[in-house]
CSV table of C-alpha atoms in Angstrom, one decimal:
chain,number,residue,atom,x,y,z
A,1,UNK,CA,45.4,28.6,49.1
A,2,UNK,CA,47.3,28.3,45.8
A,3,UNK,CA,45.9,29.7,42.6
A,4,UNK,CA,45.5,26.3,41.1
A,5,UNK,CA,43.5,25.0,44.0
A,6,UNK,CA,41.5,28.1,43.9
A,7,UNK,CA,40.6,27.6,40.3
A,8,UNK,CA,39.8,24.1,41.0
A,9,UNK,CA,37.5,25.2,43.8
A,10,UNK,CA,35.8,27.7,41.6
A,11,UNK,CA,35.2,25.0,38.9
A,12,UNK,CA,33.6,22.7,41.5
A,13,UNK,CA,31.4,25.4,42.8
A,14,UNK,CA,30.2,26.5,39.4
A,15,UNK,CA,29.4,22.9,38.7
A,16,UNK,CA,27.3,22.9,41.9
A,17,UNK,CA,25.3,26.0,41.0
A,18,UNK,CA,22.4,24.1,39.4
A,19,UNK,CA,22.2,21.7,42.2
A,20,UNK,CA,22.1,24.6,44.7
A,21,UNK,CA,19.3,26.3,42.6
A,22,UNK,CA,17.4,23.1,42.9
A,23,UNK,CA,18.0,23.2,46.7
A,24,UNK,CA,19.5,19.7,46.6
A,25,UNK,CA,23.1,20.6,47.6
A,26,UNK,CA,22.6,19.2,51.1
A,27,UNK,CA,25.6,19.2,53.4
A,28,UNK,CA,27.8,20.8,50.8
A,29,UNK,CA,25.7,24.0,50.7
A,30,UNK,CA,27.6,25.6,53.6
A,31,UNK,CA,31.0,25.2,51.9
A,32,UNK,CA,29.3,26.4,48.6
A,33,UNK,CA,27.9,29.6,50.1
A,34,UNK,CA,31.2,30.3,52.0
A,35,UNK,CA,33.2,30.1,48.7
A,36,UNK,CA,30.7,32.2,46.8
A,37,UNK,CA,30.8,34.8,49.6
A,38,UNK,CA,34.5,35.2,49.0
A,39,UNK,CA,34.9,34.8,45.4
A,40,UNK,CA,33.7,37.6,43.1
A,41,UNK,CA,33.7,35.4,39.9
A,42,UNK,CA,31.7,32.7,41.4
A,43,UNK,CA,29.3,35.2,43.0
A,44,UNK,CA,28.8,36.8,39.6
A,45,UNK,CA,28.3,33.4,37.9
A,46,UNK,CA,25.7,32.5,40.6
A,47,UNK,CA,23.8,35.8,40.0
A,48,UNK,CA,23.7,35.2,36.3
A,49,UNK,CA,22.8,31.6,36.7
A,50,UNK,CA,20.0,32.6,39.2
A,51,UNK,CA,18.6,35.3,36.9
A,52,UNK,CA,18.8,33.1,33.9
A,53,UNK,CA,17.1,30.2,35.7
A,54,UNK,CA,14.3,32.6,37.0
A,55,UNK,CA,13.9,33.9,33.4
A,56,UNK,CA,13.4,30.4,32.1
A,57,UNK,CA,11.0,29.7,34.9
A,58,UNK,CA,9.0,32.9,33.9
A,59,UNK,CA,8.9,31.8,30.3
A,60,UNK,CA,5.2,31.5,29.3
A,61,UNK,CA,3.4,28.3,28.4
A,62,UNK,CA,2.3,28.5,24.8
A,63,UNK,CA,-1.4,28.6,24.0
A,64,UNK,CA,-2.9,25.9,22.1
A,65,UNK,CA,-5.5,27.6,19.8
A,66,UNK,CA,-9.1,26.6,19.6
A,67,UNK,CA,-8.6,26.2,15.8
A,68,UNK,CA,-6.0,23.6,16.4
A,69,UNK,CA,-8.2,21.7,18.8
A,70,UNK,CA,-11.2,22.0,16.4
A,71,UNK,CA,-9.2,20.6,13.6
A,72,UNK,CA,-8.2,17.6,15.7
A,73,UNK,CA,-11.8,16.9,16.7
A,74,UNK,CA,-12.8,17.2,13.0
A,75,UNK,CA,-10.2,14.7,12.0
A,76,UNK,CA,-11.2,12.3,14.8
A,77,UNK,CA,-14.9,12.6,13.7
A,78,UNK,CA,-13.8,11.9,10.1
A,79,UNK,CA,-11.9,8.9,11.3
A,80,UNK,CA,-14.8,7.6,13.2
A,81,UNK,CA,-17.1,8.0,10.2
A,82,UNK,CA,-14.6,6.0,8.1
A,83,UNK,CA,-14.3,3.3,10.6
A,84,UNK,CA,-18.1,3.1,11.0
A,85,UNK,CA,-18.4,2.9,7.2
A,86,UNK,CA,-16.0,0.0,7.2
A,87,UNK,CA,-17.7,-1.8,10.1
A,88,UNK,CA,-21.2,-1.3,8.9
A,89,UNK,CA,-21.8,-4.7,7.3
A,90,UNK,CA,-20.7,-6.4,10.5
A,91,UNK,CA,-23.0,-4.2,12.6
A,92,UNK,CA,-25.9,-4.9,10.3
A,93,UNK,CA,-25.2,-8.6,10.7
A,94,UNK,CA,-25.1,-8.2,14.4
A,95,UNK,CA,-28.5,-6.6,14.3
A,96,UNK,CA,-30.0,-9.2,12.0
A,97,UNK,CA,-32.4,-11.9,13.3
A,98,UNK,CA,-31.2,-15.1,14.8
A,99,UNK,CA,-32.3,-17.0,11.7
A,100,UNK,CA,-30.5,-14.5,9.3
A,101,UNK,CA,-27.3,-14.6,11.3
A,102,UNK,CA,-27.3,-18.3,11.3
A,103,UNK,CA,-28.3,-18.6,7.7
A,104,UNK,CA,-25.3,-16.4,6.9
A,105,UNK,CA,-23.2,-18.5,9.2
A,106,UNK,CA,-24.5,-21.8,7.9
A,107,UNK,CA,-24.8,-20.9,4.3
A,108,UNK,CA,-21.5,-22.4,3.3
A,109,UNK,CA,-22.1,-25.6,5.3
A,110,UNK,CA,-25.6,-25.9,3.8
A,111,UNK,CA,-24.3,-25.6,0.3
A,112,UNK,CA,-21.6,-28.1,0.9
A,113,UNK,CA,-24.0,-30.5,2.5
A,114,UNK,CA,-26.6,-30.1,-0.3
A,115,UNK,CA,-23.9,-30.9,-2.9
A,116,UNK,CA,-22.8,-33.9,-1.0
A,117,UNK,CA,-26.3,-35.3,-0.8
A,118,UNK,CA,-26.6,-34.7,-4.6
A,119,UNK,CA,-23.4,-36.4,-5.4
A,120,UNK,CA,-24.3,-39.4,-3.1
A,121,UNK,CA,-27.7,-39.7,-4.8
A,122,UNK,CA,-26.2,-39.5,-8.2
A,123,UNK,CA,-23.5,-42.2,-7.3
A,124,UNK,CA,-26.2,-44.5,-5.9
A,125,UNK,CA,-28.4,-44.0,-8.9
A,126,UNK,CA,-25.4,-44.8,-11.3
A,127,UNK,CA,-24.3,-47.8,-9.3
A,128,UNK,CA,-27.9,-49.2,-9.3
A,129,UNK,CA,-28.2,-48.6,-13.1
A,130,UNK,CA,-24.8,-50.1,-13.9
A,131,UNK,CA,-25.2,-53.0,-11.5
A,132,UNK,CA,-28.7,-53.7,-12.4
A,133,UNK,CA,-28.9,-57.2,-13.9
A,134,UNK,CA,-30.3,-57.4,-17.4
A,135,UNK,CA,-33.8,-57.9,-16.6
A,136,UNK,CA,-33.9,-61.4,-15.4
A,137,UNK,CA,-37.3,-62.7,-16.1
A,138,UNK,CA,-38.9,-64.6,-13.3
A,139,UNK,CA,-39.6,-68.2,-13.8
A,140,UNK,CA,-43.0,-67.2,-14.8
A,141,UNK,CA,-41.7,-64.8,-17.2
A,142,UNK,CA,-39.0,-67.1,-18.5
A,143,UNK,CA,-41.5,-69.7,-19.3
A,144,UNK,CA,-44.3,-67.7,-20.9
A,145,UNK,CA,-47.3,-69.5,-21.7
A,146,UNK,CA,-46.2,-71.9,-24.4
A,147,UNK,CA,-48.3,-71.9,-27.4
A,148,UNK,CA,-49.7,-75.2,-26.4
A,149,UNK,CA,-52.2,-75.5,-28.9
A,150,UNK,CA,-55.2,-77.3,-27.5
A,151,UNK,CA,-56.1,-80.3,-29.5
A,152,UNK,CA,-59.6,-79.0,-29.9
A,153,UNK,CA,-58.3,-75.8,-31.5
A,154,UNK,CA,-55.5,-77.4,-33.4
A,155,UNK,CA,-57.8,-78.1,-36.4
A,156,UNK,CA,-58.3,-74.3,-36.6
A,157,UNK,CA,-54.6,-73.4,-36.8
A,158,UNK,CA,-52.9,-72.9,-40.0
A,159,UNK,CA,-49.7,-75.0,-40.7
A,160,UNK,CA,-47.7,-71.8,-41.5
A,161,UNK,CA,-48.8,-70.4,-38.1
A,162,UNK,CA,-47.6,-73.5,-36.4
A,163,UNK,CA,-44.2,-73.2,-38.1
A,164,UNK,CA,-44.0,-69.5,-37.3
A,165,UNK,CA,-44.9,-70.3,-33.7
A,166,UNK,CA,-42.2,-73.1,-33.6
A,167,UNK,CA,-39.6,-70.6,-34.9
A,168,UNK,CA,-40.6,-68.1,-32.3
A,169,UNK,CA,-40.5,-70.9,-29.7
A,170,UNK,CA,-36.9,-71.9,-30.7
A,171,UNK,CA,-35.9,-68.3,-30.6
A,172,UNK,CA,-37.3,-68.0,-27.2
A,173,UNK,CA,-35.5,-71.1,-26.1
A,174,UNK,CA,-32.2,-69.8,-27.4
A,175,UNK,CA,-32.8,-66.7,-25.6
A,176,UNK,CA,-33.7,-68.6,-22.3
A,177,UNK,CA,-30.6,-70.7,-22.7
A,178,UNK,CA,-28.5,-67.5,-23.0
A,179,UNK,CA,-30.3,-66.0,-20.1
A,180,UNK,CA,-29.7,-69.2,-18.2
A,181,UNK,CA,-26.0,-69.1,-18.8
A,182,UNK,CA,-25.7,-65.5,-17.9
A,183,UNK,CA,-27.7,-65.8,-14.7
A,184,UNK,CA,-26.3,-69.2,-13.8
A,185,UNK,CA,-24.9,-67.9,-10.5
A,186,UNK,CA,-28.1,-66.3,-9.6
A,187,UNK,CA,-30.7,-68.7,-10.5
A,188,UNK,CA,-28.8,-71.7,-11.7
A,189,UNK,CA,-29.2,-73.3,-15.1
A,190,UNK,CA,-30.6,-76.5,-13.7
A,191,UNK,CA,-33.4,-74.8,-11.9
A,192,UNK,CA,-34.6,-72.8,-14.8
A,193,UNK,CA,-33.2,-73.8,-18.1
A,194,UNK,CA,-33.3,-77.5,-17.8
A,195,UNK,CA,-36.8,-77.8,-16.6
A,196,UNK,CA,-37.9,-75.2,-19.1
A,197,UNK,CA,-36.1,-77.1,-21.8
A,198,UNK,CA,-37.9,-80.2,-20.9
A,199,UNK,CA,-41.3,-78.3,-20.9
A,200,UNK,CA,-40.5,-76.9,-24.1
A,201,UNK,CA,-39.5,-80.2,-25.7
A,202,UNK,CA,-42.7,-81.7,-24.5
A,203,UNK,CA,-44.7,-78.8,-25.9
A,204,UNK,CA,-42.8,-79.2,-29.1
A,205,UNK,CA,-43.6,-82.8,-29.2
A,206,UNK,CA,-47.3,-82.0,-28.7
A,207,UNK,CA,-47.1,-79.2,-31.1
A,208,UNK,CA,-45.3,-81.5,-33.7
A,209,UNK,CA,-48.1,-84.0,-33.3
A,210,UNK,CA,-50.7,-81.3,-33.9
A,211,UNK,CA,-48.8,-80.0,-36.8
A,212,UNK,CA,-48.5,-83.5,-38.3
A,213,UNK,CA,-52.2,-83.9,-37.8
A,214,UNK,CA,-53.0,-80.5,-39.2
A,215,UNK,CA,-50.8,-81.2,-42.2
A,216,UNK,CA,-52.4,-84.5,-42.6
A,217,UNK,CA,-55.8,-83.0,-42.5
A,218,UNK,CA,-54.8,-80.1,-44.7
A,219,UNK,CA,-56.0,-76.5,-44.4
A,220,UNK,CA,-59.2,-76.0,-42.9
B,1,UNK,CA,-16.7,11.5,20.3
B,2,UNK,CA,-15.3,10.2,23.6
B,3,UNK,CA,-15.9,12.9,26.2
B,4,UNK,CA,-13.1,11.6,28.3
B,5,UNK,CA,-10.7,12.1,25.3
B,6,UNK,CA,-12.0,15.7,25.0
B,7,UNK,CA,-11.4,16.3,28.7
B,8,UNK,CA,-7.8,15.0,28.3
B,9,UNK,CA,-7.3,17.3,25.3
B,10,UNK,CA,-8.6,20.3,27.2
B,11,UNK,CA,-6.4,19.4,30.2
B,12,UNK,CA,-3.1,19.0,28.4
B,13,UNK,CA,-3.4,20.9,25.1
B,14,UNK,CA,-1.2,23.8,26.3
B,15,UNK,CA,1.5,21.5,27.6
B,16,UNK,CA,1.8,19.6,24.3
B,17,UNK,CA,1.8,22.8,22.3
B,18,UNK,CA,4.3,24.5,24.7
B,19,UNK,CA,6.8,21.6,24.4
B,20,UNK,CA,6.4,21.6,20.6
B,21,UNK,CA,6.7,25.4,20.2
B,22,UNK,CA,9.8,25.6,22.4
B,23,UNK,CA,11.3,22.9,20.3
B,24,UNK,CA,10.5,24.2,16.9
B,25,UNK,CA,10.7,27.8,15.9
B,26,UNK,CA,7.9,27.7,13.4
B,27,UNK,CA,4.5,27.9,15.2
B,28,UNK,CA,2.9,26.2,12.2
B,29,UNK,CA,5.3,23.2,12.4
B,30,UNK,CA,4.7,23.0,16.2
B,31,UNK,CA,1.0,23.0,15.8
B,32,UNK,CA,1.4,20.3,13.1
B,33,UNK,CA,3.3,18.3,15.6
B,34,UNK,CA,0.8,18.9,18.3
B,35,UNK,CA,-2.0,17.9,16.1
B,36,UNK,CA,-0.3,14.6,15.2
B,37,UNK,CA,0.2,14.0,19.0
B,38,UNK,CA,-3.5,14.5,19.7
B,39,UNK,CA,-4.5,12.3,16.9
B,40,UNK,CA,-2.1,9.6,18.2
B,41,UNK,CA,-3.7,9.9,21.7
B,42,UNK,CA,-7.1,9.1,19.9
B,43,UNK,CA,-5.7,6.1,18.1
B,44,UNK,CA,-3.9,4.7,21.2
B,45,UNK,CA,-6.6,5.8,23.7
B,46,UNK,CA,-7.4,2.3,25.0
B,47,UNK,CA,-3.7,1.6,25.6
B,48,UNK,CA,-2.9,4.8,27.4
B,49,UNK,CA,-2.7,4.5,31.2
B,50,UNK,CA,-5.0,7.2,32.6
B,51,UNK,CA,-2.5,7.9,35.4
B,52,UNK,CA,0.4,8.4,33.0
B,53,UNK,CA,-1.5,10.4,30.3
B,54,UNK,CA,0.5,13.5,30.7
B,55,UNK,CA,3.8,11.6,30.6
B,56,UNK,CA,2.6,9.7,27.6
B,57,UNK,CA,1.7,12.9,25.8
B,58,UNK,CA,5.1,14.5,26.6
B,59,UNK,CA,7.0,11.4,25.4
B,60,UNK,CA,5.0,11.3,22.2
B,61,UNK,CA,5.5,15.0,21.7
B,62,UNK,CA,9.3,14.7,22.4
B,63,UNK,CA,9.5,11.8,19.8
B,64,UNK,CA,7.3,13.7,17.3
B,65,UNK,CA,9.6,16.7,17.5
B,66,UNK,CA,12.7,14.5,16.9
B,67,UNK,CA,11.0,12.8,14.0
B,68,UNK,CA,10.0,16.1,12.6
B,69,UNK,CA,13.5,17.5,12.8
B,70,UNK,CA,14.9,14.3,11.2
B,71,UNK,CA,12.4,14.8,8.4
B,72,UNK,CA,13.7,18.2,7.8
B,73,UNK,CA,17.3,16.7,7.7
B,74,UNK,CA,18.6,19.1,10.4
B,75,UNK,CA,17.5,21.2,13.2
B,76,UNK,CA,18.9,24.2,11.4
B,77,UNK,CA,16.5,23.9,8.6
B,78,UNK,CA,13.5,23.9,11.0
B,79,UNK,CA,15.0,26.8,12.9
B,80,UNK,CA,15.7,29.0,9.9
B,81,UNK,CA,12.5,28.7,7.9
B,82,UNK,CA,10.1,30.6,10.1
B,83,UNK,CA,9.8,33.1,12.8
B,84,UNK,CA,7.9,32.7,16.0
B,85,UNK,CA,5.9,35.9,15.9
B,86,UNK,CA,4.1,35.1,19.1
B,87,UNK,CA,7.1,35.2,21.4
B,88,UNK,CA,9.0,37.9,19.5
B,89,UNK,CA,6.1,40.4,19.5
B,90,UNK,CA,7.6,43.6,21.0
B,91,UNK,CA,5.3,46.4,22.0
B,92,UNK,CA,4.5,48.6,25.0
B,93,UNK,CA,7.1,50.2,27.2
B,94,UNK,CA,10.9,50.1,26.8
B,95,UNK,CA,11.2,47.8,29.8
B,96,UNK,CA,8.6,45.5,28.4
B,97,UNK,CA,10.3,45.6,25.1
B,98,UNK,CA,13.6,44.7,26.7
B,99,UNK,CA,12.1,41.9,28.5
B,100,UNK,CA,10.3,40.6,25.4
B,101,UNK,CA,13.6,40.7,23.5
B,102,UNK,CA,15.4,38.9,26.3
B,103,UNK,CA,12.7,36.2,26.2
B,104,UNK,CA,12.9,35.9,22.5
B,105,UNK,CA,16.7,35.5,22.9
B,106,UNK,CA,16.2,32.9,25.6
B,107,UNK,CA,13.7,31.0,23.5
B,108,UNK,CA,16.0,30.9,20.6
B,109,UNK,CA,18.9,29.6,22.9
B,110,UNK,CA,16.6,26.9,24.2
B,111,UNK,CA,15.6,25.8,20.8
B,112,UNK,CA,19.3,25.6,19.8
B,113,UNK,CA,19.9,23.0,22.5
B,114,UNK,CA,20.1,19.4,21.4
B,115,UNK,CA,17.7,16.7,22.4
B,116,UNK,CA,17.2,15.5,25.1
B,117,UNK,CA,18.6,18.6,26.8
B,118,UNK,CA,15.9,20.9,25.3
B,119,UNK,CA,13.0,18.7,26.1
B,120,UNK,CA,14.1,18.0,29.7
B,121,UNK,CA,14.7,21.8,30.3
B,122,UNK,CA,11.3,22.6,28.8
B,123,UNK,CA,9.5,20.0,30.7
B,124,UNK,CA,11.1,20.7,34.0
B,125,UNK,CA,11.8,24.4,34.2
B,126,UNK,CA,8.9,25.7,32.0
B,127,UNK,CA,6.2,23.1,32.4
B,128,UNK,CA,7.1,22.0,35.9
B,129,UNK,CA,6.9,18.3,35.3
B,130,UNK,CA,8.1,16.0,38.0
B,131,UNK,CA,11.5,14.2,37.6
B,132,UNK,CA,9.6,10.9,37.6
B,133,UNK,CA,7.4,12.0,34.6
B,134,UNK,CA,10.3,13.4,32.7
B,135,UNK,CA,12.2,10.2,33.3
B,136,UNK,CA,9.2,8.3,31.9
B,137,UNK,CA,9.0,10.5,28.9
B,138,UNK,CA,12.7,10.3,27.9
B,139,UNK,CA,13.1,6.7,29.1
B,140,UNK,CA,16.0,7.5,31.6
B,141,UNK,CA,16.4,7.2,35.3
B,142,UNK,CA,16.0,10.0,37.7
B,143,UNK,CA,19.8,10.7,38.0
B,144,UNK,CA,20.3,10.9,34.4
B,145,UNK,CA,17.4,13.4,34.0
B,146,UNK,CA,19.1,15.6,36.6
B,147,UNK,CA,22.5,15.3,35.0
B,148,UNK,CA,20.9,16.2,31.6
B,149,UNK,CA,18.9,19.1,33.1
B,150,UNK,CA,22.0,20.7,34.8
B,151,UNK,CA,24.0,20.3,31.6
B,152,UNK,CA,21.2,22.0,29.7
B,153,UNK,CA,21.3,24.9,32.1
B,154,UNK,CA,25.0,25.1,31.9
B,155,UNK,CA,24.8,25.1,28.0
B,156,UNK,CA,22.3,28.0,28.2
B,157,UNK,CA,24.8,29.9,30.5
B,158,UNK,CA,27.6,29.3,28.1
B,159,UNK,CA,25.6,30.9,25.3
B,160,UNK,CA,27.5,34.1,24.8
B,161,UNK,CA,24.8,36.0,23.0
B,162,UNK,CA,22.4,35.3,25.8
B,163,UNK,CA,25.0,36.4,28.4
B,164,UNK,CA,25.6,39.6,26.5
B,165,UNK,CA,21.8,40.3,26.5
B,166,UNK,CA,21.6,39.8,30.2
B,167,UNK,CA,24.5,42.0,30.9
B,168,UNK,CA,23.0,44.7,28.7
B,169,UNK,CA,19.7,44.4,30.6
B,170,UNK,CA,21.6,44.4,34.0
B,171,UNK,CA,23.6,47.5,33.0
B,172,UNK,CA,20.6,49.5,31.8
């Protein structure tokens, strides 16, 4: 065998040393051992590799001290306490009664609902107030008892009182006319104002008669 | 505290610390890394598969060591700033002293290996983890793990200081 091929063979064998030490060389083990048996360099290298390998295997495992483990447990316990402190409100809520839990849960909804009802009530009130027609007197109210002075009492009425009553009556008729125009769509002028006007005119005529008579008779 | 968590700590505490201490020379730094790993286990407890707890711990330790070294800017900084008194303690007979000195040299040589050579060597040859667990830890397939393991051993053999120490011991 040439020197070069011998060197190449030694190189290959020395690469196989670790596989051999692992017992995994398989069918190449025979050739490996045969070469090592006849090659001093490779045999020396194998001896060194084996002793080194065994020395590594004999290296002790390092002890983990109890102090280290205690410090780990202390930190874990501290972390647990911190987490518990953070989660305490949630746990308290879980332990609360059904009503308390749901009150907490519903509180925003309840507040919003209450506000909505208040707003609705306010709006309805405003609409009712703003849309409320100026107090429309009923027919009875619109035609208050006219100061139809009974003839029997007319002699007892002062002429000034009659004139004042007539002024008030005209004022009332003007008012009713205005009301009648404003509420035309609701009650219709012809249903309220015109009949009322007629009644008033008739009353005025009677009152005028009475006044004339009073004036003719003079103060009582 | 979760009793299952405590059981897991008791079961795997030495493996986590071993990987950390063989990776970092300073035992104080290694313990800091181990503590970080145990606390991560607590935080991720519900998500850690019970069957793969050891592999999870080894992977997290491996990553924590890498992160630690990165934080220190270089492995050399971490190696130079402290002395592992535990593995370097030499007392007793001459033979024991030689053996301790050899082990100290060996540990130093292992720590000088780059990742993932170092972690794979420690997990396989010192901790005895299966190839499957190691593959899970370092996110490689089995063949890659074996290749890296053999390269790690070869790198150790190529350490001239270590070889000299072995030859001295063999000669004596």
